[in-house]
Structures are given as structure tokens and as C-alpha cells.
């Protein structure tokens, strides 16, 4: 009876996994189909004559390499900058004593319930006054520091013994030296976890780059792909090829850093 229960659970897990993966697998399959083949009825699951012509079209005729470079520059820059600011703020909230620290942190955490769309218009008006619309820096501003990132770093840094900091201070290290040489190496698991979150969020972000960027040459991949959908609405295979190129980098980053991601999440969730 116990064995039958395990078989049922395993079967259910396999069915759920296949149902979850089915859209992604069909996306890859459709990107290799001949023009019009993905729209036939009944739908085809596999390409009859696999081809890579849609990928060639994206990179040779539609400047996708340019959009790919824009997404890569913005995602890497925002990830590095946000790690620096979030780690400094999280470390300060965890280890420094200053008036109103706990009250300020609770206020920041309470702001996490406010949808990001609510702050979009005020932020856009501020950047417009500063002349940062249609610039890479204008896109970066929104992701330079996040409350969620500060929260994660703080929770992890609370578990670091104060004796490490006191020993470094007795050796004559400055506050920034302690942060750079002691705190950052110890926070490596949660920093990698936060880097994955930030990179994936920035790479997939559509709304903010669409609002800030007006020059077609500066578009990111999601924005360019949305425009491509309007221009080539009938080219399902071309759209699927663009979707594959869009999701491939974030999947590779996630798979490469998966073990750090899991350990970082567990550490941040268990330690106070």
C-alpha cells in the first residue's frame, strides 16, 4: 500500500513537470519549424523539417544582436550596482546602532506591499526633470537598490558574529575595510542569490524600459520582441525564436548558480 502511494505521487509529479515544461518545449520546437507550420491544424508538436532560418533572420535583418547587447549591459550593470548598495544598507541595518534604526527598517519593509506601478509615474516625472529619459542611466535608477535586497542581506548579516567585526576593528581596519574584506566574503551565498534575482528581474523587465527608452536603437530584448510581435504578428515561428533567445541567458545563469541560490535562500530564511 505504501509502495502504491509512492508510485502515485511520482506519477503525479511527472505529469505536473511535463505540463509545466510543455509550453517551453513547444516554444523551442516551433522556433525550428518552417514558416506557417506552427499555425497548422491539428497543431504539430515537432518540426517536420527542422530549420534555423528564423534565428538567422533575427540576427541579420532585425538587429537582435543590438537589443541583446542593450539587455546584457543594463542587466549586468544594475546587478553589480544593486549588490553594492543593497549589501551596504543591509549590513548597516544588521550591525550598526543608530537612532530610529528598527523603526526605519520596519517602515521600509512595510513599503514592500506597495505595487511598483504606483511609483512609476512619480519616478518618470523626476527623471524627466533631470533629463535622464531615453538614457541607460534612467533605466538603471529604478533598480539600483531594492527593499527586498536590503531585507535579504540584513537577515543574512544578522547571523555573522560581532566578534569578527570587533577583531577587524582592533586590527585597525576602517569601516569600509571591514565591510569589503570581512562582511562581503561571508555574505557570498546571499549575494549570489540576490544577483540571480536582480539579473532575472532586469533581463525580463518590460514596463520600465518601455517607458524610459524612446530610441529604437536602445531597446532591450523584451521591448524589441513586443514591437516585433506587432510587425510580424503572423510569423509565429519567428516570435518563438525571439522568445527562445530572450529566455536562454536567464536560464543559463540560473542553472549555473542554482546551488548558491538554494543555500542562500535557506540561510536567509532560517537565520535571524
GROMACS .gro file of C-alpha atoms in nm:
model
  272
    1UNK     CA    1   0.000   0.000   0.000
    2UNK     CA    2   0.286   0.234   0.088
    3UNK     CA    3   0.460   0.147  -0.239
    4UNK     CA    4   0.141   0.221  -0.434
    5UNK     CA    5   0.124   0.565  -0.269
    6UNK     CA    6   0.482   0.642  -0.373
    7UNK     CA    7   0.408   0.537  -0.731
    8UNK     CA    8   0.100   0.762  -0.742
    9UNK     CA    9   0.295   1.059  -0.603
   10UNK     CA   10   0.579   1.000  -0.850
   11UNK     CA   11   0.333   0.972  -1.140
   12UNK     CA   12   0.160   1.293  -1.035
   13UNK     CA   13   0.496   1.473  -1.006
   14UNK     CA   14   0.595   1.360  -1.358
   15UNK     CA   15   0.260   1.473  -1.503
   16UNK     CA   16   0.287   1.815  -1.336
   17UNK     CA   17   0.650   1.852  -1.453
   18UNK     CA   18   0.558   1.767  -1.813
   19UNK     CA   19   0.259   2.005  -1.804
   20UNK     CA   20   0.487   2.282  -1.673
   21UNK     CA   21   0.758   2.219  -1.930
   22UNK     CA   22   0.523   2.166  -2.226
   23UNK     CA   23   0.490   2.536  -2.329
   24UNK     CA   24   0.867   2.588  -2.313
   25UNK     CA   25   0.937   2.270  -2.512
   26UNK     CA   26   0.681   2.367  -2.777
   27UNK     CA   27   0.837   2.714  -2.796
   28UNK     CA   28   1.175   2.561  -2.881
   29UNK     CA   29   1.015   2.316  -3.126
   30UNK     CA   30   0.811   2.588  -3.302
   31UNK     CA   31   1.119   2.808  -3.340
   32UNK     CA   32   1.271   2.535  -3.563
   33UNK     CA   33   0.959   2.485  -3.780
   34UNK     CA   34   0.918   2.608  -4.137
   35UNK     CA   35   0.715   2.932  -4.185
   36UNK     CA   36   0.344   2.866  -4.122
   37UNK     CA   37   0.397   2.515  -3.981
   38UNK     CA   38   0.324   2.618  -3.619
   39UNK     CA   39  -0.020   2.753  -3.717
   40UNK     CA   40  -0.148   2.437  -3.891
   41UNK     CA   41  -0.440   2.234  -3.752
   42UNK     CA   42  -0.410   1.995  -3.582
   43UNK     CA   43  -0.108   2.157  -3.411
   44UNK     CA   44   0.228   1.993  -3.470
   45UNK     CA   45   0.448   1.909  -3.174
   46UNK     CA   46   0.773   1.858  -3.365
   47UNK     CA   47   0.908   2.029  -3.679
   48UNK     CA   48   0.873   1.821  -3.993
   49UNK     CA   49   1.191   1.967  -4.144
   50UNK     CA   50   1.391   2.145  -3.867
   51UNK     CA   51   1.544   2.478  -3.969
   52UNK     CA   52   1.735   2.762  -3.803
   53UNK     CA   53   1.639   3.026  -4.058
   54UNK     CA   54   1.434   3.224  -3.803
   55UNK     CA   55   1.738   3.266  -3.576
   56UNK     CA   56   1.944   3.379  -3.875
   57UNK     CA   57   1.669   3.628  -3.966
   58UNK     CA   58   1.662   3.772  -3.613
   59UNK     CA   59   2.035   3.838  -3.605
   60UNK     CA   60   2.085   3.951  -3.966
   61UNK     CA   61   1.773   4.151  -4.053
   62UNK     CA   62   1.618   4.265  -3.726
   63UNK     CA   63   1.919   4.394  -3.526
   64UNK     CA   64   1.854   4.148  -3.244
   65UNK     CA   65   2.225   4.144  -3.156
   66UNK     CA   66   2.198   4.515  -3.072
   67UNK     CA   67   1.897   4.457  -2.844
   68UNK     CA   68   2.073   4.160  -2.685
   69UNK     CA   69   2.372   4.382  -2.608
   70UNK     CA   70   2.147   4.650  -2.456
   71UNK     CA   71   1.981   4.395  -2.226
   72UNK     CA   72   2.317   4.249  -2.126
   73UNK     CA   73   2.472   4.589  -2.045
   74UNK     CA   74   2.173   4.701  -1.839
   75UNK     CA   75   2.126   4.370  -1.656
   76UNK     CA   76   2.492   4.331  -1.558
   77UNK     CA   77   2.528   4.699  -1.459
   78UNK     CA   78   2.212   4.705  -1.247
   79UNK     CA   79   2.304   4.374  -1.082
   80UNK     CA   80   2.652   4.496  -0.979
   81UNK     CA   81   2.531   4.838  -0.861
   82UNK     CA   82   2.237   4.698  -0.665
   83UNK     CA   83   2.460   4.438  -0.495
   84UNK     CA   84   2.689   4.716  -0.376
   85UNK     CA   85   2.414   4.944  -0.242
   86UNK     CA   86   2.193   4.667  -0.101
   87UNK     CA   87   2.483   4.498   0.077
   88UNK     CA   88   2.598   4.825   0.236
   89UNK     CA   89   2.246   4.911   0.353
   90UNK     CA   90   2.171   4.557   0.473
   91UNK     CA   91   2.500   4.542   0.665
   92UNK     CA   92   2.430   4.881   0.827
   93UNK     CA   93   2.081   4.775   0.938
   94UNK     CA   94   2.217   4.448   1.080
   95UNK     CA   95   2.532   4.561   1.262
   96UNK     CA   96   2.523   4.935   1.324
   97UNK     CA   97   2.339   5.102   1.610
   98UNK     CA   98   2.181   5.439   1.529
   99UNK     CA   99   1.865   5.619   1.647
  100UNK     CA  100   1.547   5.504   1.473
  101UNK     CA  101   1.716   5.207   1.304
  102UNK     CA  102   1.446   4.949   1.378
  103UNK     CA  103   1.164   5.194   1.309
  104UNK     CA  104   1.318   5.291   0.974
  105UNK     CA  105   1.365   4.926   0.878
  106UNK     CA  106   1.002   4.843   0.964
  107UNK     CA  107   0.894   5.139   0.752
  108UNK     CA  108   1.097   5.010   0.457
  109UNK     CA  109   0.957   4.658   0.495
  110UNK     CA  110   0.603   4.799   0.507
  111UNK     CA  111   0.665   4.969   0.172
  112UNK     CA  112   0.714   4.628   0.009
  113UNK     CA  113   0.334   4.594  -0.010
  114UNK     CA  114   0.312   4.898  -0.241
  115UNK     CA  115   0.298   4.787  -0.608
  116UNK     CA  116   0.591   4.908  -0.818
  117UNK     CA  117   0.347   5.052  -1.074
  118UNK     CA  118   0.233   5.310  -0.818
  119UNK     CA  119   0.577   5.473  -0.811
  120UNK     CA  120   0.631   5.456  -1.187
  121UNK     CA  121   0.476   5.793  -1.275
  122UNK     CA  122   0.647   5.999  -0.999
  123UNK     CA  123   0.982   5.840  -1.085
  124UNK     CA  124   0.930   5.911  -1.455
  125UNK     CA  125   0.849   6.278  -1.385
  126UNK     CA  126   1.160   6.313  -1.168
  127UNK     CA  127   1.384   6.161  -1.435
  128UNK     CA  128   1.221   6.380  -1.700
  129UNK     CA  129   1.308   6.692  -1.495
  130UNK     CA  130   1.666   6.566  -1.465
  131UNK     CA  131   1.694   6.498  -1.839
  132UNK     CA  132   1.752   6.124  -1.794
  133UNK     CA  133   1.472   5.999  -2.019
  134UNK     CA  134   1.599   5.784  -2.308
  135UNK     CA  135   1.928   5.710  -2.132
  136UNK     CA  136   2.072   5.387  -1.995
  137UNK     CA  137   2.119   5.556  -1.657
  138UNK     CA  138   1.747   5.637  -1.648
  139UNK     CA  139   1.671   5.264  -1.676
  140UNK     CA  140   1.929   5.180  -1.409
  141UNK     CA  141   1.794   5.423  -1.149
  142UNK     CA  142   1.487   5.214  -1.072
  143UNK     CA  143   1.691   4.905  -0.986
  144UNK     CA  144   1.995   5.048  -0.809
  145UNK     CA  145   1.861   4.950  -0.465
  146UNK     CA  146   1.558   4.750  -0.357
  147UNK     CA  147   1.391   4.698  -0.022
  148UNK     CA  148   1.379   4.324  -0.084
  149UNK     CA  149   1.755   4.318  -0.145
  150UNK     CA  150   1.825   4.513   0.173
  151UNK     CA  151   1.597   4.277   0.366
  152UNK     CA  152   1.776   3.966   0.237
  153UNK     CA  153   2.124   4.100   0.315
  154UNK     CA  154   2.019   4.217   0.662
  155UNK     CA  155   1.870   3.880   0.756
  156UNK     CA  156   2.190   3.705   0.648
  157UNK     CA  157   2.425   3.956   0.810
  158UNK     CA  158   2.249   3.920   1.148
  159UNK     CA  159   2.397   3.571   1.176
  160UNK     CA  160   2.756   3.695   1.137
  161UNK     CA  161   2.921   3.706   1.484
  162UNK     CA  162   3.000   4.056   1.608
  163UNK     CA  163   3.338   3.923   1.726
  164UNK     CA  164   3.458   3.911   1.362
  165UNK     CA  165   3.388   4.282   1.324
  166UNK     CA  166   3.541   4.370   1.661
  167UNK     CA  167   3.857   4.171   1.583
  168UNK     CA  168   3.897   4.351   1.249
  169UNK     CA  169   3.841   4.686   1.418
  170UNK     CA  170   4.108   4.606   1.679
  171UNK     CA  171   4.349   4.534   1.393
  172UNK     CA  172   4.295   4.890   1.275
  173UNK     CA  173   4.057   4.822   0.985
  174UNK     CA  174   3.829   5.105   0.878
  175UNK     CA  175   3.451   5.057   0.849
  176UNK     CA  176   3.469   5.023   0.471
  177UNK     CA  177   3.762   4.781   0.500
  178UNK     CA  178   3.558   4.562   0.740
  179UNK     CA  179   3.262   4.572   0.501
  180UNK     CA  180   3.476   4.488   0.197
  181UNK     CA  181   3.714   4.228   0.344
  182UNK     CA  182   3.504   4.065   0.618
  183UNK     CA  183   3.132   4.108   0.550
  184UNK     CA  184   3.118   4.062   0.172
  185UNK     CA  185   3.310   3.728   0.165
  186UNK     CA  186   3.088   3.592   0.444
  187UNK     CA  187   2.773   3.705   0.260
  188UNK     CA  188   2.870   3.532  -0.065
  189UNK     CA  189   2.573   3.284  -0.075
  190UNK     CA  190   2.308   3.551  -0.028
  191UNK     CA  191   2.487   3.792  -0.264
  192UNK     CA  192   2.479   3.530  -0.540
  193UNK     CA  193   2.111   3.463  -0.468
  194UNK     CA  194   2.032   3.833  -0.488
  195UNK     CA  195   2.239   3.863  -0.806
  196UNK     CA  196   2.029   3.591  -0.970
  197UNK     CA  197   1.703   3.762  -0.867
  198UNK     CA  198   1.823   4.103  -0.986
  199UNK     CA  199   1.964   3.980  -1.317
  200UNK     CA  200   1.649   3.781  -1.399
  201UNK     CA  201   1.419   4.068  -1.299
  202UNK     CA  202   1.612   4.324  -1.503
  203UNK     CA  203   1.651   4.100  -1.807
  204UNK     CA  204   1.278   4.023  -1.816
  205UNK     CA  205   1.161   4.374  -1.727
  206UNK     CA  206   0.937   4.518  -1.995
  207UNK     CA  207   0.739   4.810  -1.849
  208UNK     CA  208   1.014   5.040  -1.719
  209UNK     CA  209   1.246   5.022  -2.026
  210UNK     CA  210   0.940   5.074  -2.247
  211UNK     CA  211   0.853   5.393  -2.055
  212UNK     CA  212   1.204   5.538  -2.030
  213UNK     CA  213   1.352   5.446  -2.369
  214UNK     CA  214   1.220   5.616  -2.682
  215UNK     CA  215   1.508   5.544  -2.923
  216UNK     CA  216   1.465   5.214  -3.106
  217UNK     CA  217   1.842   5.151  -3.101
  218UNK     CA  218   1.840   5.149  -2.719
  219UNK     CA  219   1.555   4.900  -2.673
  220UNK     CA  220   1.605   4.591  -2.460
  221UNK     CA  221   1.511   4.242  -2.580
  222UNK     CA  222   1.160   4.226  -2.422
  223UNK     CA  223   1.067   4.569  -2.564
  224UNK     CA  224   1.209   4.485  -2.907
  225UNK     CA  225   1.032   4.149  -2.906
  226UNK     CA  226   0.699   4.319  -2.827
  227UNK     CA  227   0.749   4.555  -3.122
  228UNK     CA  228   0.845   4.258  -3.335
  229UNK     CA  229   0.515   4.093  -3.245
  230UNK     CA  230   0.325   4.390  -3.384
  231UNK     CA  231   0.524   4.396  -3.708
  232UNK     CA  232   0.530   4.020  -3.766
  233UNK     CA  233   0.207   3.908  -3.600
  234UNK     CA  234   0.166   3.616  -3.842
  235UNK     CA  235   0.523   3.487  -3.803
  236UNK     CA  236   0.467   3.256  -3.507
  237UNK     CA  237   0.792   3.067  -3.568
  238UNK     CA  238   0.990   3.393  -3.575
  239UNK     CA  239   0.829   3.502  -3.248
  240UNK     CA  240   0.915   3.170  -3.084
  241UNK     CA  241   1.279   3.205  -3.196
  242UNK     CA  242   1.288   3.552  -3.039
  243UNK     CA  243   1.135   3.415  -2.717
  244UNK     CA  244   1.398   3.139  -2.700
  245UNK     CA  245   1.680   3.393  -2.735
  246UNK     CA  246   1.517   3.609  -2.466
  247UNK     CA  247   1.484   3.337  -2.200
  248UNK     CA  248   1.804   3.144  -2.276
  249UNK     CA  249   2.051   3.373  -2.087
  250UNK     CA  250   1.847   3.381  -1.765
  251UNK     CA  251   1.803   3.004  -1.773
  252UNK     CA  252   2.179   2.954  -1.815
  253UNK     CA  253   2.253   3.194  -1.528
  254UNK     CA  254   2.001   3.021  -1.302
  255UNK     CA  255   2.130   2.671  -1.382
  256UNK     CA  256   2.495   2.775  -1.335
  257UNK     CA  257   2.430   2.933  -0.992
  258UNK     CA  258   2.150   2.706  -0.871
  259UNK     CA  259   2.337   2.555  -0.576
  260UNK     CA  260   2.426   2.901  -0.439
  261UNK     CA  261   2.068   3.016  -0.491
  262UNK     CA  262   1.922   2.734  -0.280
  263UNK     CA  263   2.177   2.768   0.002
  264UNK     CA  264   2.132   3.146   0.010
  265UNK     CA  265   1.754   3.126   0.032
  266UNK     CA  266   1.769   2.868   0.311
  267UNK     CA  267   2.023   3.070   0.508
  268UNK     CA  268   1.826   3.394   0.476
  269UNK     CA  269   1.506   3.222   0.578
  270UNK     CA  270   1.638   3.036   0.879
  271UNK     CA  271   1.870   3.284   1.046
  272UNK     CA  272   1.765   3.583   1.249
   0.00000   0.00000   0.00000
